[in-house]
Amino acid sequence: MRQVVLLAWCFGFAAWMEDARTEELAVPPAASERSIKAAFLFKFLAYVEWPALAFSAPEAPIVIGVLGADDIAAELSQITASRSANGRPVVVRRLREGESFAGLHVLYIGRSEAARVPGLVRAAQQRSILTVGDLPGGMDHGIVITFVVVDGRVRFEIAIDAAEKSGLKLSSRLLSIAQNVRSGS
Amino acid sequence: MPSLHTRVAAVLLLLSFPAAGETPRELADLSLEELSEIRVTSVSKFAEPLSQATAAIYVITADEIRRSGATTVPEALRLAPNLEVARLNAQQYTISSRGFNSVNASNKLLVLIDGRAAYTPFFSNAYWDQQQIMLADVDRIEVISGPGGTLYGANAMNGVVNIITRDAHATQRVLVDATAGTLARQGALRWGGKLGQAATRIYASGFDSGHTDLATGASGKDDWHGAQAGFRTDLAAGGSNLTLQGDAYRNVIDTPSGRRSGGNLLASWTRRISAESAASLQVYYDNQRRVDSGTSGGSATNLVHTFDIAGQQVVMFGPDHEVVWGIGHRAWKDEFTNTANPFVLVPRAERVNLTNIFAEDTIALRANLKLVLGSKFEYSTFSKWAAMPNGRLGWEFAPGHFAWVAVSRAVRVPSRLERDLTAPGIVDRSPDFRSEKLTAYEAGWRSTLSRDVSISLNAFYNRYSDLRTTKPNPLTVLPVTFGNGWEGHTYGVDAWGTYSPLRWWRLMTGVELLRKDFHLKPGERDIAGVQTVLGHDPGHQAFVRSYFDLPHDVELSVALRHIGALTDVRVPSYLEADARLSWHATPDLELTLAGQNLVHRRHAEASTPPTYYIPRNAYLGLRWQY
């Protein structure tokens, strides 16, 4: 008797979850800022072209270094655990202070690193590393892609001059979706 | 994938940041245009779960396990500074939190493996000689010292150990993990891949352990060996995450001959229903069988079947309230047959049921101040209704600095042994044996002082009542029954900190202090004495671990531990050291040389009696991925 009650409850619960699923929209209505930024960061990879020598082999992974943003690193790791970009696996590394940028293709700069941005940008440009961040005015400091929150949505601004200084090519599709594009300095 | 409770707790604390692994995967499949249109959820007043947990929690990471050289789960648990781990012999450990560590008393720690309770209603304990989890596939072990009654239920009285294995998506390669040493040898093989949309892994492992020695130097004859195999499948489909996993094992004890065997199957389903709510459902079946031969003939067999179903939902009511609530039911069928001696359980086979409902609200009083109020109500066959309420307050008084206080009530439901044990003329059944009770007062402080220094300090004062006594018959002494005559309190501190003096050097230290004060209730007697039920606990434990990242992909780690004396059983205090040197010959191949218990040729950590001495030992290891 008790087993029957249990099974009925189990199916009731499952049916309720099923109903919840059919009502859900194709696109989630809302999400956290960090989840959206991490998702964007992953998506950017398909719209960036690195210089030929940036990868040692066709199957060498794209390495994303995250500095001062453990929450974004965690979300990114979840995303990249089961996905590839441009046919390459993606690896996320949490960087410690002073750690070298050797082997990185992307550098995400967290807000806590604001004071060190000029030095970080210089080092990244020398190694053709795509810099991304959410510091206000990041575009003016040489960060290639900067997140901004506009009317409750996450958008991004692109500094083409910074990209060119790093030897990176950005797809025009990416530029067309950007909130703001700056081409000259 | 995290255990049910952890996953839900994470969602609870981060509701704007849904359970790890759900939303990010879905968002990453949207187009750039779609991503640009998603609204950011309003005000999250709750940040990282770990730095803002209102409990004394230590997370043992996969990397910490790897660098420790531990090859079994109990050895990995030594890494938690808020646990007492004592090795009895080659097969057994007693593990507890905040006191009560002994074979008869360590019944106050709840151990979960991916949400499945590794617990037996037979004597309210976790058997450490049954579960051989492949450590290479453990994502982390969360150790909470302090009652977890509200979220985890009865028997999470002094602490909760949550062993969480890696999502199958993270173990998609073939892995070989083997060690060969002076005390034990083990090997594991895992294959990972995709079956359609679902990521899957299957594994097989085996071990062979030598023996420890008795005081005289003679062999303790506790050799044993065993094998285990299992699988895990994870599927993310349309906003839901599904997990299916199972294991089967068989361990063989040589002398006196014994068997430990069993298996389990678990299915869990989590779903983010909307921006404000997520839910999960978990069902599992577990069976365990233990057979031991008597020293003078006959055998004792214990067979336990467990069926458990639990559902939880996390809902955000406005920006200030996150409520988690759930219902669960566990049905045990336990059978004990004994022809080796006169101690039997009457009835021989019994069904024990545990039904619970709980709710907990985390309220943001201000942006950096939160109040947690909740309670679990549990109904058990043995103890009828029990309420386990708790209240917690957490305050981030500066960025990176967090303080908390908590008051909770927890109970431990009687085991079959305490209710049904009988042996003619020696012990009678104790149908009136009640639950043990605890009211705990705790406080903690957690700080990230700089990029290289962090500290965690936790204090507790636990008041216990109705702890088990072995009551003599008032006239004839025998037969005895079990009563609830001990009461008293314990108090102490768990503290730990990490410090990284150089980029390639990290230090971790931990200290645990414990004081116990118990007395019998007026009119109560205990024939077995204090030590049986109150545990053999050291007054202090201290740990220092040093991790070096050396050039050429070499890693070195050294761990020291000093454990205070167990005065009741005359086990002296001891200092021991473990060391591990490893070399990543290629990114996929790691070679290891490790030594355990290096300071003394042999030492004792506990005494049942007799006392078994753990020898100094070393091993070579290899971990290779393809």
Tab-separated table of C-alpha atoms in Angstrom, chain A:
chain	number	residue	atom	x	y	z
A	1	MET	CA	0.000	0.000	0.000
A	2	ARG	CA	2.737	2.405	0.978
A	3	GLN	CA	4.700	1.601	-2.183
A	4	VAL	CA	1.677	2.510	-4.292
A	5	VAL	CA	1.344	5.866	-2.555
A	6	LEU	CA	5.039	6.512	-3.097
A	7	LEU	CA	4.882	5.684	-6.795
A	8	ALA	CA	1.823	7.885	-7.245
A	9	TRP	CA	3.628	10.767	-5.607
A	10	CYS	CA	6.669	10.129	-7.767
A	11	PHE	CA	4.649	10.240	-10.987
A	12	GLY	CA	2.714	13.279	-9.793
A	13	PHE	CA	5.936	15.126	-9.208
A	14	ALA	CA	7.311	14.132	-12.592
A	15	ALA	CA	4.096	15.205	-14.321
A	16	TRP	CA	4.251	18.573	-12.592
A	17	MET	CA	7.801	19.081	-13.811
A	18	GLU	CA	6.718	18.068	-17.296
A	19	ASP	CA	4.001	20.756	-17.253
A	20	ALA	CA	6.542	23.318	-16.160
A	21	ARG	CA	8.721	22.359	-19.123
A	22	THR	CA	6.076	22.827	-21.794
A	23	GLU	CA	5.409	26.334	-20.576
A	24	GLU	CA	9.034	27.382	-20.759
A	25	LEU	CA	10.074	29.670	-23.591
A	26	ALA	CA	12.711	28.579	-26.059
A	27	VAL	CA	14.995	31.240	-24.645
A	28	PRO	CA	15.296	31.599	-20.873
A	29	PRO	CA	13.522	34.803	-19.815
A	30	ALA	CA	16.282	35.949	-17.490
A	31	ALA	CA	19.673	34.904	-16.221
A	32	SER	CA	22.438	36.187	-14.009
A	33	GLU	CA	24.883	38.770	-15.294
A	34	ARG	CA	27.819	36.426	-14.798
A	35	SER	CA	26.171	33.575	-16.698
A	36	ILE	CA	25.463	35.827	-19.650
A	37	LYS	CA	29.003	37.210	-19.678
A	38	ALA	CA	30.490	33.736	-19.501
A	39	ALA	CA	28.256	32.587	-22.356
A	40	PHE	CA	29.250	35.611	-24.460
A	41	LEU	CA	32.922	35.001	-23.752
A	42	PHE	CA	32.585	31.469	-25.059
A	43	LYS	CA	30.673	32.616	-28.127
A	44	PHE	CA	33.249	35.285	-29.024
A	45	LEU	CA	35.787	32.543	-29.760
A	46	ALA	CA	34.041	31.659	-33.000
A	47	TYR	CA	34.301	35.238	-34.279
A	48	VAL	CA	37.983	35.888	-33.615
A	49	GLU	CA	40.930	34.962	-35.801
A	50	TRP	CA	44.294	34.592	-34.112
A	51	PRO	CA	47.606	34.803	-35.971
A	52	ALA	CA	48.686	31.443	-37.435
A	53	LEU	CA	51.482	30.925	-34.908
A	54	ALA	CA	49.142	31.259	-31.903
A	55	PHE	CA	48.323	27.536	-32.106
A	56	SER	CA	50.883	24.773	-32.216
A	57	ALA	CA	48.629	22.250	-33.951
A	58	PRO	CA	45.163	22.061	-35.559
A	59	GLU	CA	43.804	20.404	-32.456
A	60	ALA	CA	45.610	22.553	-29.878
A	61	PRO	CA	43.146	23.995	-27.384
A	62	ILE	CA	42.073	27.617	-27.042
A	63	VAL	CA	43.252	28.751	-23.606
A	64	ILE	CA	41.240	31.354	-21.705
A	65	GLY	CA	42.975	32.935	-18.721
A	66	VAL	CA	40.757	34.529	-16.072
A	67	LEU	CA	42.231	37.087	-13.707
A	68	GLY	CA	40.278	38.339	-10.708
A	69	ALA	CA	36.889	36.856	-11.637
A	70	ASP	CA	36.523	33.422	-10.082
A	71	ASP	CA	32.764	33.395	-10.584
A	72	ILE	CA	33.098	33.857	-14.345
A	73	ALA	CA	35.877	31.267	-14.451
A	74	ALA	CA	33.581	28.776	-12.730
A	75	GLU	CA	30.708	29.401	-15.159
A	76	LEU	CA	33.093	29.230	-18.125
A	77	SER	CA	34.490	25.909	-16.950
A	78	GLN	CA	30.991	24.462	-16.894
A	79	ILE	CA	30.326	25.697	-20.414
A	80	THR	CA	33.601	24.477	-21.870
A	81	ALA	CA	33.474	21.049	-20.202
A	82	SER	CA	31.327	19.753	-23.032
A	83	ARG	CA	31.858	22.178	-25.892
A	84	SER	CA	34.513	23.091	-28.438
A	85	ALA	CA	35.048	26.247	-30.468
A	86	ASN	CA	36.339	26.361	-34.059
A	87	GLY	CA	36.896	22.623	-33.774
A	88	ARG	CA	39.291	23.101	-30.845
A	89	PRO	CA	38.791	22.160	-27.203
A	90	VAL	CA	38.639	25.093	-24.806
A	91	VAL	CA	40.562	25.248	-21.550
A	92	VAL	CA	39.901	27.720	-18.735
A	93	ARG	CA	42.697	28.727	-16.378
A	94	ARG	CA	42.348	30.761	-13.240
A	95	LEU	CA	45.440	32.956	-13.206
A	96	ARG	CA	47.317	33.905	-10.073
A	97	GLU	CA	49.011	37.222	-9.642
A	98	GLY	CA	52.244	37.475	-11.561
A	99	GLU	CA	51.573	34.298	-13.501
A	100	SER	CA	52.884	34.411	-17.048
A	101	PHE	CA	50.549	34.799	-20.025
A	102	ALA	CA	52.430	32.257	-22.097
A	103	GLY	CA	50.046	30.002	-23.977
A	104	LEU	CA	46.942	32.146	-23.485
A	105	HIS	CA	44.651	33.144	-26.328
A	106	VAL	CA	42.070	35.069	-24.320
A	107	LEU	CA	42.478	37.074	-21.104
A	108	TYR	CA	39.429	38.034	-19.036
A	109	ILE	CA	40.246	40.872	-16.677
A	110	GLY	CA	38.030	41.124	-13.592
A	111	ARG	CA	37.086	44.404	-12.039
A	112	SER	CA	39.391	43.899	-9.057
A	113	GLU	CA	42.366	44.198	-11.421
A	114	ALA	CA	41.475	47.768	-12.478
A	115	ALA	CA	44.733	49.248	-11.175
A	116	ARG	CA	46.847	46.862	-13.220
A	117	VAL	CA	45.048	47.179	-16.535
A	118	PRO	CA	47.693	49.170	-18.495
A	119	GLY	CA	50.400	46.586	-17.761
A	120	LEU	CA	48.058	43.676	-18.484
A	121	VAL	CA	46.949	45.163	-21.787
A	122	ARG	CA	50.539	45.737	-22.887
A	123	ALA	CA	51.530	42.164	-22.066
A	124	ALA	CA	48.446	40.809	-23.822
A	125	GLN	CA	48.990	42.845	-26.983
A	126	GLN	CA	52.535	41.479	-27.309
A	127	ARG	CA	51.193	37.915	-27.309
A	128	SER	CA	48.130	38.406	-29.538
A	129	ILE	CA	45.813	37.709	-26.621
A	130	LEU	CA	42.189	38.823	-26.875
A	131	THR	CA	41.409	40.957	-23.809
A	132	VAL	CA	37.866	41.038	-22.437
A	133	GLY	CA	36.577	42.753	-19.331
A	134	ASP	CA	33.740	44.676	-17.718
A	135	LEU	CA	35.619	47.682	-16.354
A	136	PRO	CA	33.813	50.886	-17.140
A	137	GLY	CA	35.780	52.692	-19.868
A	138	GLY	CA	37.787	49.568	-20.631
A	139	MET	CA	37.687	50.446	-24.318
A	140	ASP	CA	39.761	53.545	-23.615
A	141	HIS	CA	42.400	51.518	-21.842
A	142	GLY	CA	43.015	49.160	-24.692
A	143	ILE	CA	40.742	46.244	-23.710
A	144	VAL	CA	39.402	44.801	-26.954
A	145	ILE	CA	35.894	43.802	-25.798
A	146	THR	CA	34.186	45.421	-22.802
A	147	PHE	CA	30.847	44.334	-21.359
A	148	VAL	CA	28.269	46.971	-20.526
A	149	VAL	CA	24.817	46.556	-19.044
A	150	VAL	CA	22.301	48.570	-21.040
A	151	ASP	CA	18.629	48.671	-20.071
A	152	GLY	CA	18.909	45.458	-18.073
A	153	ARG	CA	20.718	43.534	-20.802
A	154	VAL	CA	24.371	42.632	-21.238
A	155	ARG	CA	25.956	44.180	-24.349
A	156	PHE	CA	29.538	44.711	-25.416
A	157	GLU	CA	31.750	47.394	-26.904
A	158	ILE	CA	34.652	46.674	-29.264
A	159	ALA	CA	37.868	48.627	-29.707
A	160	ILE	CA	39.072	47.681	-33.185
A	161	ASP	CA	42.328	49.590	-32.788
A	162	ALA	CA	43.202	47.503	-29.741
A	163	ALA	CA	42.407	44.334	-31.715
A	164	GLU	CA	44.659	45.434	-34.558
A	165	LYS	CA	47.489	46.203	-32.146
A	166	SER	CA	47.203	42.608	-30.920
A	167	GLY	CA	47.248	41.140	-34.391
A	168	LEU	CA	43.670	39.846	-34.060
A	169	LYS	CA	40.952	39.852	-36.719
A	170	LEU	CA	37.342	40.191	-35.586
A	171	SER	CA	34.453	38.991	-37.709
A	172	SER	CA	32.170	41.679	-39.078
A	173	ARG	CA	29.215	39.728	-37.670
A	174	LEU	CA	30.581	40.368	-34.189
A	175	LEU	CA	31.085	44.035	-34.966
A	176	SER	CA	27.535	44.356	-36.247
A	177	ILE	CA	26.061	43.117	-32.984
A	178	ALA	CA	28.306	45.211	-30.743
A	179	GLN	CA	26.678	48.037	-28.841
A	180	ASN	CA	29.530	50.357	-29.709
A	181	VAL	CA	32.547	50.054	-31.985
A	182	ARG	CA	35.583	52.254	-31.888
A	183	SER	CA	37.886	52.096	-34.871
A	184	GLY	CA	40.499	54.774	-34.463
A	185	SER	CA	42.353	56.298	-31.519
